[in-house]
């Protein structure tokens, strides 16, 4: 499968900061930007910056950023699922995982997460993919936001739902280990039925239990 990446961008102002939301961008572009030191949800900022640079240059990898001049204040990643996760078992070339979305405290609750996804899905190539995201409450910044797990889950549903990602059932043990965790997915218009069938097969692997 050829992974087509078409650049899109938009401008917005949040808390007086003029932001450019753009992508997919290349690893070298991302390397030339600074990375806000408040982006700590998944790794220390230097390591996360480096991880994103590597993802940007993967054939299927897509990084969309929100930046003020050369300072990255938010990002979202799309890439094939980790080989250790069940979502990679069928090795579907047209399945991407929204692996991480993070917005700096400096510009949170200003619509930036939704705009990152708006720019991501402005590329018609996204209609060729099943896009999944696995929501685990232990990745959420409950302390920083003061939200409880259900309020936070609502925020995630609003962010993901803004581009048509919907809750999907699964018997994945990690997802089932807490009721606030969930799988969300969006099946692009041109995804063939064989891929959807293979995805359904990965969602449910313990049918004999029921
Ligand atoms: C797959 C994964 O990456 S899971 C982990 C997700 N990432 C994290 O938890 C990292 C830390 N958190 C963050 O980076 C951010 O808080 C995010 C990504 C969750 C949300 O980003 P934001 O830019 O603040 O979200 P955005 O402003 O687009 O808000 C989306 C909706 O949630 C609401 N919302 C956002 N934050 C809050 C809040 N603290 N309290 C109440 N509502 C909120 C917004 O009002 C908006 O609602 P609307 O659709 O009715 O207008």
PDB file of C-alpha atoms and ligand atoms in Angstrom:
ATOM      1  CA  UNK A   1       0.000   0.000   0.000  1.00  0.00           C
ATOM      2  CA  UNK A   2       1.266   3.448  -0.868  1.00  0.00           C
ATOM      3  CA  UNK A   3       0.976   5.768   2.114  1.00  0.00           C
ATOM      4  CA  UNK A   4      -0.028   9.111   0.630  1.00  0.00           C
ATOM      5  CA  UNK A   5       0.601  12.110   2.912  1.00  0.00           C
ATOM      6  CA  UNK A   6      -0.848  15.459   1.873  1.00  0.00           C
ATOM      7  CA  UNK A   7       0.069  18.528   3.906  1.00  0.00           C
ATOM      8  CA  UNK A   8      -2.698  20.670   5.398  1.00  0.00           C
ATOM      9  CA  UNK A   9      -2.613  23.558   7.837  1.00  0.00           C
ATOM     10  CA  UNK A  10      -4.744  26.113   9.627  1.00  0.00           C
ATOM     11  CA  UNK A  11      -4.149  29.041  11.931  1.00  0.00           C
ATOM     12  CA  UNK A  12      -5.761  29.737  15.268  1.00  0.00           C
ATOM     13  CA  UNK A  13      -5.171  31.934  18.331  1.00  0.00           C
ATOM     14  CA  UNK A  14      -5.327  30.472  21.845  1.00  0.00           C
ATOM     15  CA  UNK A  15      -4.461  32.443  24.986  1.00  0.00           C
ATOM     16  CA  UNK A  16      -2.993  35.176  22.793  1.00  0.00           C
ATOM     17  CA  UNK A  17      -0.656  32.729  21.052  1.00  0.00           C
ATOM     18  CA  UNK A  18      -0.782  32.538  17.260  1.00  0.00           C
ATOM     19  CA  UNK A  19      -0.651  28.878  16.385  1.00  0.00           C
ATOM     20  CA  UNK A  20      -0.039  27.099  13.126  1.00  0.00           C
ATOM     21  CA  UNK A  21      -1.528  23.631  13.067  1.00  0.00           C
ATOM     22  CA  UNK A  22       0.126  21.651  10.315  1.00  0.00           C
ATOM     23  CA  UNK A  23       1.091  18.258   8.996  1.00  0.00           C
ATOM     24  CA  UNK A  24       1.949  15.630   8.178  1.00  0.00           C
ATOM     25  CA  UNK A  25       5.460  17.079   8.576  1.00  0.00           C
ATOM     26  CA  UNK A  26       8.807  15.381   7.966  1.00  0.00           C
ATOM     27  CA  UNK A  27      11.288  14.279  10.614  1.00  0.00           C
ATOM     28  CA  UNK A  28      13.778  16.968   9.562  1.00  0.00           C
ATOM     29  CA  UNK A  29      11.154  19.722   9.869  1.00  0.00           C
ATOM     30  CA  UNK A  30      10.213  18.457  13.309  1.00  0.00           C
ATOM     31  CA  UNK A  31      13.875  18.259  14.314  1.00  0.00           C
ATOM     32  CA  UNK A  32      14.270  21.939  13.432  1.00  0.00           C
ATOM     33  CA  UNK A  33      11.529  22.946  15.899  1.00  0.00           C
ATOM     34  CA  UNK A  34      11.811  23.302  19.668  1.00  0.00           C
ATOM     35  CA  UNK A  35       9.604  21.081  21.849  1.00  0.00           C
ATOM     36  CA  UNK A  36       7.746  22.632  24.782  1.00  0.00           C
ATOM     37  CA  UNK A  37       8.995  21.329  28.126  1.00  0.00           C
ATOM     38  CA  UNK A  38       5.398  20.926  29.303  1.00  0.00           C
ATOM     39  CA  UNK A  39       4.859  18.016  26.912  1.00  0.00           C
ATOM     40  CA  UNK A  40       5.474  15.322  29.511  1.00  0.00           C
ATOM     41  CA  UNK A  41       2.418  13.024  29.336  1.00  0.00           C
ATOM     42  CA  UNK A  42       4.156  10.098  27.652  1.00  0.00           C
ATOM     43  CA  UNK A  43       7.943  10.593  28.027  1.00  0.00           C
ATOM     44  CA  UNK A  44      10.358  13.312  29.020  1.00  0.00           C
ATOM     45  CA  UNK A  45      10.133  16.017  26.324  1.00  0.00           C
ATOM     46  CA  UNK A  46      13.552  15.341  24.698  1.00  0.00           C
ATOM     47  CA  UNK A  47      12.745  11.652  24.281  1.00  0.00           C
ATOM     48  CA  UNK A  48       9.249  12.310  23.007  1.00  0.00           C
ATOM     49  CA  UNK A  49      10.587  14.854  20.501  1.00  0.00           C
ATOM     50  CA  UNK A  50      13.032  12.227  19.211  1.00  0.00           C
ATOM     51  CA  UNK A  51      10.311   9.528  19.084  1.00  0.00           C
ATOM     52  CA  UNK A  52       8.077  11.821  17.022  1.00  0.00           C
ATOM     53  CA  UNK A  53      10.925  12.600  14.604  1.00  0.00           C
ATOM     54  CA  UNK A  54      11.317   8.872  13.999  1.00  0.00           C
ATOM     55  CA  UNK A  55       7.574   8.322  13.541  1.00  0.00           C
ATOM     56  CA  UNK A  56       7.373  11.216  11.057  1.00  0.00           C
ATOM     57  CA  UNK A  57       9.808   9.424   8.745  1.00  0.00           C
ATOM     58  CA  UNK A  58       8.113   6.007   8.878  1.00  0.00           C
ATOM     59  CA  UNK A  59       6.411   5.201   5.563  1.00  0.00           C
ATOM     60  CA  UNK A  60       2.978   5.205   7.237  1.00  0.00           C
ATOM     61  CA  UNK A  61       3.836   7.613  10.092  1.00  0.00           C
ATOM     62  CA  UNK A  62       2.036  10.932  10.349  1.00  0.00           C
ATOM     63  CA  UNK A  63       2.800  13.735  12.796  1.00  0.00           C
ATOM     64  CA  UNK A  64       0.613  16.810  12.959  1.00  0.00           C
ATOM     65  CA  UNK A  65       1.787  19.600  15.265  1.00  0.00           C
ATOM     66  CA  UNK A  66       0.507  22.830  16.768  1.00  0.00           C
ATOM     67  CA  UNK A  67       3.344  25.361  16.934  1.00  0.00           C
ATOM     68  CA  UNK A  68       3.910  28.967  17.864  1.00  0.00           C
ATOM     69  CA  UNK A  69       6.779  30.020  15.583  1.00  0.00           C
ATOM     70  CA  UNK A  70       9.280  27.174  16.077  1.00  0.00           C
ATOM     71  CA  UNK A  71       7.916  26.003  19.446  1.00  0.00           C
ATOM     72  CA  UNK A  72       5.825  22.819  19.298  1.00  0.00           C
ATOM     73  CA  UNK A  73       2.964  23.079  21.819  1.00  0.00           C
ATOM     74  CA  UNK A  74       0.879  20.090  20.772  1.00  0.00           C
ATOM     75  CA  UNK A  75       0.988  17.059  18.545  1.00  0.00           C
ATOM     76  CA  UNK A  76      -0.842  13.958  17.417  1.00  0.00           C
ATOM     77  CA  UNK A  77       0.742  10.766  16.067  1.00  0.00           C
ATOM     78  CA  UNK A  78      -0.512   8.086  13.660  1.00  0.00           C
ATOM     79  CA  UNK A  79       1.425   4.900  12.886  1.00  0.00           C
ATOM     80  CA  UNK A  80       1.001   1.152  12.647  1.00  0.00           C
ATOM     81  CA  UNK A  81       0.237  -0.410  16.036  1.00  0.00           C
ATOM     82  CA  UNK A  82       3.100  -1.675  18.178  1.00  0.00           C
ATOM     83  CA  UNK A  83       4.009  -5.267  17.206  1.00  0.00           C
ATOM     84  CA  UNK A  84       3.383  -6.295  20.829  1.00  0.00           C
ATOM     85  CA  UNK A  85      -0.270  -5.177  20.675  1.00  0.00           C
ATOM     86  CA  UNK A  86      -3.084  -7.370  19.370  1.00  0.00           C
ATOM     87  CA  UNK A  87      -3.966  -4.646  16.850  1.00  0.00           C
ATOM     88  CA  UNK A  88      -0.907  -5.603  14.800  1.00  0.00           C
ATOM     89  CA  UNK A  89      -1.680  -9.330  14.624  1.00  0.00           C
ATOM     90  CA  UNK A  90      -3.399  -9.154  11.235  1.00  0.00           C
ATOM     91  CA  UNK A  91      -0.580  -6.918   9.924  1.00  0.00           C
ATOM     92  CA  UNK A  92      -3.100  -4.733   8.146  1.00  0.00           C
ATOM     93  CA  UNK A  93      -1.318  -2.143   5.987  1.00  0.00           C
ATOM     94  CA  UNK A  94      -4.423   0.049   6.207  1.00  0.00           C
ATOM     95  CA  UNK A  95      -4.719   0.142   9.987  1.00  0.00           C
ATOM     96  CA  UNK A  96      -3.170   3.093  11.812  1.00  0.00           C
ATOM     97  CA  UNK A  97      -3.217   3.831  15.498  1.00  0.00           C
ATOM     98  CA  UNK A  98      -3.647   7.338  16.823  1.00  0.00           C
ATOM     99  CA  UNK A  99      -0.917   6.597  19.323  1.00  0.00           C
ATOM    100  CA  UNK A 100      -0.696   9.839  21.253  1.00  0.00           C
ATOM    101  CA  UNK A 101      -2.250  13.270  21.405  1.00  0.00           C
ATOM    102  CA  UNK A 102      -0.910  15.882  23.785  1.00  0.00           C
ATOM    103  CA  UNK A 103      -1.393  19.605  24.238  1.00  0.00           C
ATOM    104  CA  UNK A 104       0.771  21.836  26.428  1.00  0.00           C
ATOM    105  CA  UNK A 105      -0.849  23.292  29.544  1.00  0.00           C
ATOM    106  CA  UNK A 106      -0.208  26.725  28.013  1.00  0.00           C
ATOM    107  CA  UNK A 107      -2.960  26.218  25.431  1.00  0.00           C
ATOM    108  CA  UNK A 108      -5.274  23.507  26.790  1.00  0.00           C
ATOM    109  CA  UNK A 109      -9.070  23.640  26.492  1.00  0.00           C
ATOM    110  CA  UNK A 110      -8.737  26.067  23.583  1.00  0.00           C
ATOM    111  CA  UNK A 111      -9.847  23.626  20.903  1.00  0.00           C
ATOM    112  CA  UNK A 112      -6.319  22.707  19.800  1.00  0.00           C
ATOM    113  CA  UNK A 113      -6.749  18.926  20.151  1.00  0.00           C
ATOM    114  CA  UNK A 114      -9.857  19.064  17.967  1.00  0.00           C
ATOM    115  CA  UNK A 115      -8.061  21.260  15.426  1.00  0.00           C
ATOM    116  CA  UNK A 116      -5.098  18.851  15.290  1.00  0.00           C
ATOM    117  CA  UNK A 117      -7.552  16.133  14.301  1.00  0.00           C
ATOM    118  CA  UNK A 118      -9.354  18.431  11.859  1.00  0.00           C
ATOM    119  CA  UNK A 119      -6.049  18.999  10.039  1.00  0.00           C
ATOM    120  CA  UNK A 120      -5.167  15.277  10.262  1.00  0.00           C
ATOM    121  CA  UNK A 121      -8.429  14.226   8.653  1.00  0.00           C
ATOM    122  CA  UNK A 122      -8.402  17.010   6.053  1.00  0.00           C
ATOM    123  CA  UNK A 123      -6.221  14.609   4.046  1.00  0.00           C
ATOM    124  CA  UNK A 124      -8.539  12.459   1.939  1.00  0.00           C
ATOM    125  CA  UNK A 125      -5.948   9.651   2.236  1.00  0.00           C
ATOM    126  CA  UNK A 126      -7.363   9.023   5.722  1.00  0.00           C
ATOM    127  CA  UNK A 127     -10.410   7.458   4.015  1.00  0.00           C
ATOM    128  CA  UNK A 128      -8.135   4.538   3.085  1.00  0.00           C
ATOM    129  CA  UNK A 129      -7.458   3.639   6.729  1.00  0.00           C
ATOM    130  CA  UNK A 130      -9.021   2.119   9.777  1.00  0.00           C
ATOM    131  CA  UNK A 131      -7.844   4.516  12.485  1.00  0.00           C
ATOM    132  CA  UNK A 132      -7.946   3.237  16.041  1.00  0.00           C
ATOM    133  CA  UNK A 133      -7.119   4.704  19.400  1.00  0.00           C
ATOM    134  CA  UNK A 134      -6.862   2.861  22.672  1.00  0.00           C
ATOM    135  CA  UNK A 135      -7.850   4.961  25.647  1.00  0.00           C
ATOM    136  CA  UNK A 136      -6.249   3.889  28.925  1.00  0.00           C
ATOM    137  CA  UNK A 137      -7.009   6.064  31.924  1.00  0.00           C
ATOM    138  CA  UNK A 138      -3.415   5.689  33.193  1.00  0.00           C
ATOM    139  CA  UNK A 139      -2.256   7.824  30.253  1.00  0.00           C
ATOM    140  CA  UNK A 140      -4.571  10.663  31.227  1.00  0.00           C
ATOM    141  CA  UNK A 141      -3.477  13.783  33.106  1.00  0.00           C
ATOM    142  CA  UNK A 142      -6.066  13.463  35.861  1.00  0.00           C
ATOM    143  CA  UNK A 143      -3.927  15.393  38.334  1.00  0.00           C
ATOM    144  CA  UNK A 144      -3.155  18.290  35.977  1.00  0.00           C
ATOM    145  CA  UNK A 145      -6.767  18.742  34.865  1.00  0.00           C
ATOM    146  CA  UNK A 146      -8.496  17.942  38.162  1.00  0.00           C
ATOM    147  CA  UNK A 147     -11.013  15.858  36.186  1.00  0.00           C
ATOM    148  CA  UNK A 148     -12.217  12.442  37.365  1.00  0.00           C
ATOM    149  CA  UNK A 149     -11.923   9.465  34.996  1.00  0.00           C
ATOM    150  CA  UNK A 150     -15.449   9.848  33.626  1.00  0.00           C
ATOM    151  CA  UNK A 151     -15.099  13.586  33.009  1.00  0.00           C
ATOM    152  CA  UNK A 152     -11.762  12.909  31.293  1.00  0.00           C
ATOM    153  CA  UNK A 153     -13.290  10.113  29.239  1.00  0.00           C
ATOM    154  CA  UNK A 154     -15.936  12.640  28.097  1.00  0.00           C
ATOM    155  CA  UNK A 155     -13.158  15.028  26.940  1.00  0.00           C
ATOM    156  CA  UNK A 156     -11.545  12.180  24.982  1.00  0.00           C
ATOM    157  CA  UNK A 157     -14.888  11.275  23.412  1.00  0.00           C
ATOM    158  CA  UNK A 158     -15.399  14.903  22.366  1.00  0.00           C
ATOM    159  CA  UNK A 159     -11.892  15.132  20.887  1.00  0.00           C
ATOM    160  CA  UNK A 160     -12.059  11.802  19.028  1.00  0.00           C
ATOM    161  CA  UNK A 161     -15.742  12.125  18.160  1.00  0.00           C
ATOM    162  CA  UNK A 162     -15.058  15.448  16.408  1.00  0.00           C
ATOM    163  CA  UNK A 163     -13.630  13.489  13.455  1.00  0.00           C
ATOM    164  CA  UNK A 164     -16.049  10.572  13.570  1.00  0.00           C
ATOM    165  CA  UNK A 165     -14.148   8.197  15.830  1.00  0.00           C
ATOM    166  CA  UNK A 166     -16.631   6.064  17.735  1.00  0.00           C
ATOM    167  CA  UNK A 167     -16.526   3.680  20.680  1.00  0.00           C
ATOM    168  CA  UNK A 168     -16.098   0.046  19.621  1.00  0.00           C
ATOM    169  CA  UNK A 169     -16.488  -3.107  21.683  1.00  0.00           C
ATOM    170  CA  UNK A 170     -13.518  -5.407  22.269  1.00  0.00           C
ATOM    171  CA  UNK A 171     -12.499  -8.168  24.638  1.00  0.00           C
ATOM    172  CA  UNK A 172      -8.909  -6.877  24.859  1.00  0.00           C
ATOM    173  CA  UNK A 173      -7.934  -7.565  28.503  1.00  0.00           C
ATOM    174  CA  UNK A 174      -6.110  -4.267  29.059  1.00  0.00           C
ATOM    175  CA  UNK A 175      -9.049  -2.257  27.764  1.00  0.00           C
ATOM    176  CA  UNK A 176     -11.515  -4.372  29.744  1.00  0.00           C
ATOM    177  CA  UNK A 177      -9.438  -3.965  32.918  1.00  0.00           C
ATOM    178  CA  UNK A 178     -11.121  -0.627  33.733  1.00  0.00           C
ATOM    179  CA  UNK A 179     -14.577   0.555  32.598  1.00  0.00           C
ATOM    180  CA  UNK A 180     -13.281   4.032  31.627  1.00  0.00           C
ATOM    181  CA  UNK A 181     -10.787   2.536  29.179  1.00  0.00           C
ATOM    182  CA  UNK A 182     -12.059   2.100  25.654  1.00  0.00           C
ATOM    183  CA  UNK A 183     -11.286   1.421  22.024  1.00  0.00           C
ATOM    184  CA  UNK A 184     -12.383   4.064  19.530  1.00  0.00           C
ATOM    185  CA  UNK A 185     -12.140   3.734  15.778  1.00  0.00           C
ATOM    186  CA  UNK A 186     -12.999   5.300  12.461  1.00  0.00           C
ATOM    187  CA  UNK A 187     -13.305   3.199   9.337  1.00  0.00           C
ATOM    188  CA  UNK A 188     -12.496   5.190   6.223  1.00  0.00           C
ATOM    189  CA  UNK A 189     -14.934   5.216   3.286  1.00  0.00           C
ATOM    190  CA  UNK A 190     -12.596   3.249   0.980  1.00  0.00           C
ATOM    191  CA  UNK A 191     -11.497   0.557   3.465  1.00  0.00           C
ATOM    192  CA  UNK A 192     -12.266  -2.846   1.892  1.00  0.00           C
ATOM    193  CA  UNK A 193     -14.556  -5.303   3.723  1.00  0.00           C
ATOM    194  CA  UNK A 194     -11.657  -7.803   4.151  1.00  0.00           C
ATOM    195  CA  UNK A 195      -9.780  -5.280   6.301  1.00  0.00           C
ATOM    196  CA  UNK A 196     -12.876  -4.572   8.398  1.00  0.00           C
ATOM    197  CA  UNK A 197     -13.374  -8.314   8.887  1.00  0.00           C
ATOM    198  CA  UNK A 198      -9.733  -8.765   9.948  1.00  0.00           C
ATOM    199  CA  UNK A 199     -10.105  -5.823  12.367  1.00  0.00           C
ATOM    200  CA  UNK A 200     -13.253  -7.383  13.858  1.00  0.00           C
ATOM    201  CA  UNK A 201     -11.300 -10.623  14.284  1.00  0.00           C
ATOM    202  CA  UNK A 202      -8.676  -8.759  16.313  1.00  0.00           C
ATOM    203  CA  UNK A 203     -11.313  -7.021  18.436  1.00  0.00           C
ATOM    204  CA  UNK A 204     -12.799 -10.300  19.629  1.00  0.00           C
ATOM    205  CA  UNK A 205     -10.507 -13.219  20.372  1.00  0.00           C
ATOM    206  CA  UNK A 206     -12.258 -14.938  23.272  1.00  0.00           C
ATOM    207  CA  UNK A 207     -15.675 -15.632  21.779  1.00  0.00           C
ATOM    208  CA  UNK A 208     -15.650 -19.145  23.214  1.00  0.00           C
ATOM    209  CA  UNK A 209     -16.026 -17.550  26.660  1.00  0.00           C
ATOM    210  CA  UNK A 210     -19.540 -16.294  25.899  1.00  0.00           C
TER     211      UNK A 210
HETATM  212  C1  LIG B   1      -4.434   8.057  22.688  1.00  0.00           C
HETATM  213  C2  LIG B   1      -4.059   9.058  23.692  1.00  0.00           C
HETATM  214  O1  LIG B   1      -3.187   9.860  23.452  1.00  0.00           O
HETATM  215  S1  LIG B   1      -4.818   9.056  25.207  1.00  0.00           S
HETATM  216  C3  LIG B   1      -4.124  10.361  26.121  1.00  0.00           C
HETATM  217  C4  LIG B   1      -4.632  11.695  25.726  1.00  0.00           C
HETATM  218  N1  LIG B   1      -3.635  12.679  26.090  1.00  0.00           N
HETATM  219  C5  LIG B   1      -3.502  13.149  27.342  1.00  0.00           C
HETATM  220  O2  LIG B   1      -4.277  12.833  28.238  1.00  0.00           O
HETATM  221  C6  LIG B   1      -2.316  14.069  27.547  1.00  0.00           C
HETATM  222  C7  LIG B   1      -2.626  15.193  28.509  1.00  0.00           C
HETATM  223  N2  LIG B   1      -3.839  15.947  28.097  1.00  0.00           N
HETATM  224  C8  LIG B   1      -3.844  16.761  27.013  1.00  0.00           C
HETATM  225  O3  LIG B   1      -2.843  16.910  26.326  1.00  0.00           O
HETATM  226  C9  LIG B   1      -5.157  17.496  26.703  1.00  0.00           C
HETATM  227  O4  LIG B   1      -5.835  17.753  27.916  1.00  0.00           O
HETATM  228  C10 LIG B   1      -6.099  16.701  25.753  1.00  0.00           C
HETATM  229  C11 LIG B   1      -5.321  16.182  24.534  1.00  0.00           C
HETATM  230  C12 LIG B   1      -6.741  15.532  26.461  1.00  0.00           C
HETATM  231  C13 LIG B   1      -7.227  17.644  25.292  1.00  0.00           C
HETATM  232  O5  LIG B   1      -6.634  18.692  24.524  1.00  0.00           O
HETATM  233  P1  LIG B   1      -7.319  20.153  24.430  1.00  0.00           P
HETATM  234  O6  LIG B   1      -6.673  20.914  23.343  1.00  0.00           O
HETATM  235  O7  LIG B   1      -7.333  20.745  25.774  1.00  0.00           O
HETATM  236  O8  LIG B   1      -8.788  19.725  23.996  1.00  0.00           O
HETATM  237  P2  LIG B   1      -9.865  20.683  23.254  1.00  0.00           P
HETATM  238  O9  LIG B   1      -9.624  22.091  23.710  1.00  0.00           O
HETATM  239  O10 LIG B   1      -9.847  20.410  21.798  1.00  0.00           O
HETATM  240  O11 LIG B   1     -11.198  20.194  23.950  1.00  0.00           O
HETATM  241  C14 LIG B   1     -12.073  19.180  23.473  1.00  0.00           C
HETATM  242  C15 LIG B   1     -13.360  19.259  24.278  1.00  0.00           C
HETATM  243  O12 LIG B   1     -13.099  18.900  25.643  1.00  0.00           O
HETATM  244  C16 LIG B   1     -13.389  19.989  26.517  1.00  0.00           C
HETATM  245  N3  LIG B   1     -12.337  20.074  27.521  1.00  0.00           N
HETATM  246  C17 LIG B   1     -10.993  20.089  27.309  1.00  0.00           C
HETATM  247  N4  LIG B   1     -10.353  20.164  28.491  1.00  0.00           N
HETATM  248  C18 LIG B   1     -11.316  20.207  29.446  1.00  0.00           C
HETATM  249  C19 LIG B   1     -11.283  20.298  30.864  1.00  0.00           C
HETATM  250  N5  LIG B   1     -10.127  20.353  31.542  1.00  0.00           N
HETATM  251  N6  LIG B   1     -12.458  20.313  31.533  1.00  0.00           N
HETATM  252  C20 LIG B   1     -13.635  20.240  30.869  1.00  0.00           C
HETATM  253  N7  LIG B   1     -13.735  20.164  29.511  1.00  0.00           N
HETATM  254  C21 LIG B   1     -12.580  20.147  28.827  1.00  0.00           C
HETATM  255  C22 LIG B   1     -13.383  21.229  25.639  1.00  0.00           C
HETATM  256  O13 LIG B   1     -14.173  22.245  26.181  1.00  0.00           O
HETATM  257  C23 LIG B   1     -13.949  20.667  24.345  1.00  0.00           C
HETATM  258  O14 LIG B   1     -15.344  20.525  24.493  1.00  0.00           O
HETATM  259  P3  LIG B   1     -16.377  20.881  23.275  1.00  0.00           P
HETATM  260  O15 LIG B   1     -16.094  19.839  22.217  1.00  0.00           O
HETATM  261  O16 LIG B   1     -17.720  20.731  23.908  1.00  0.00           O
HETATM  262  O17 LIG B   1     -16.034  22.250  22.815  1.00  0.00           O
END
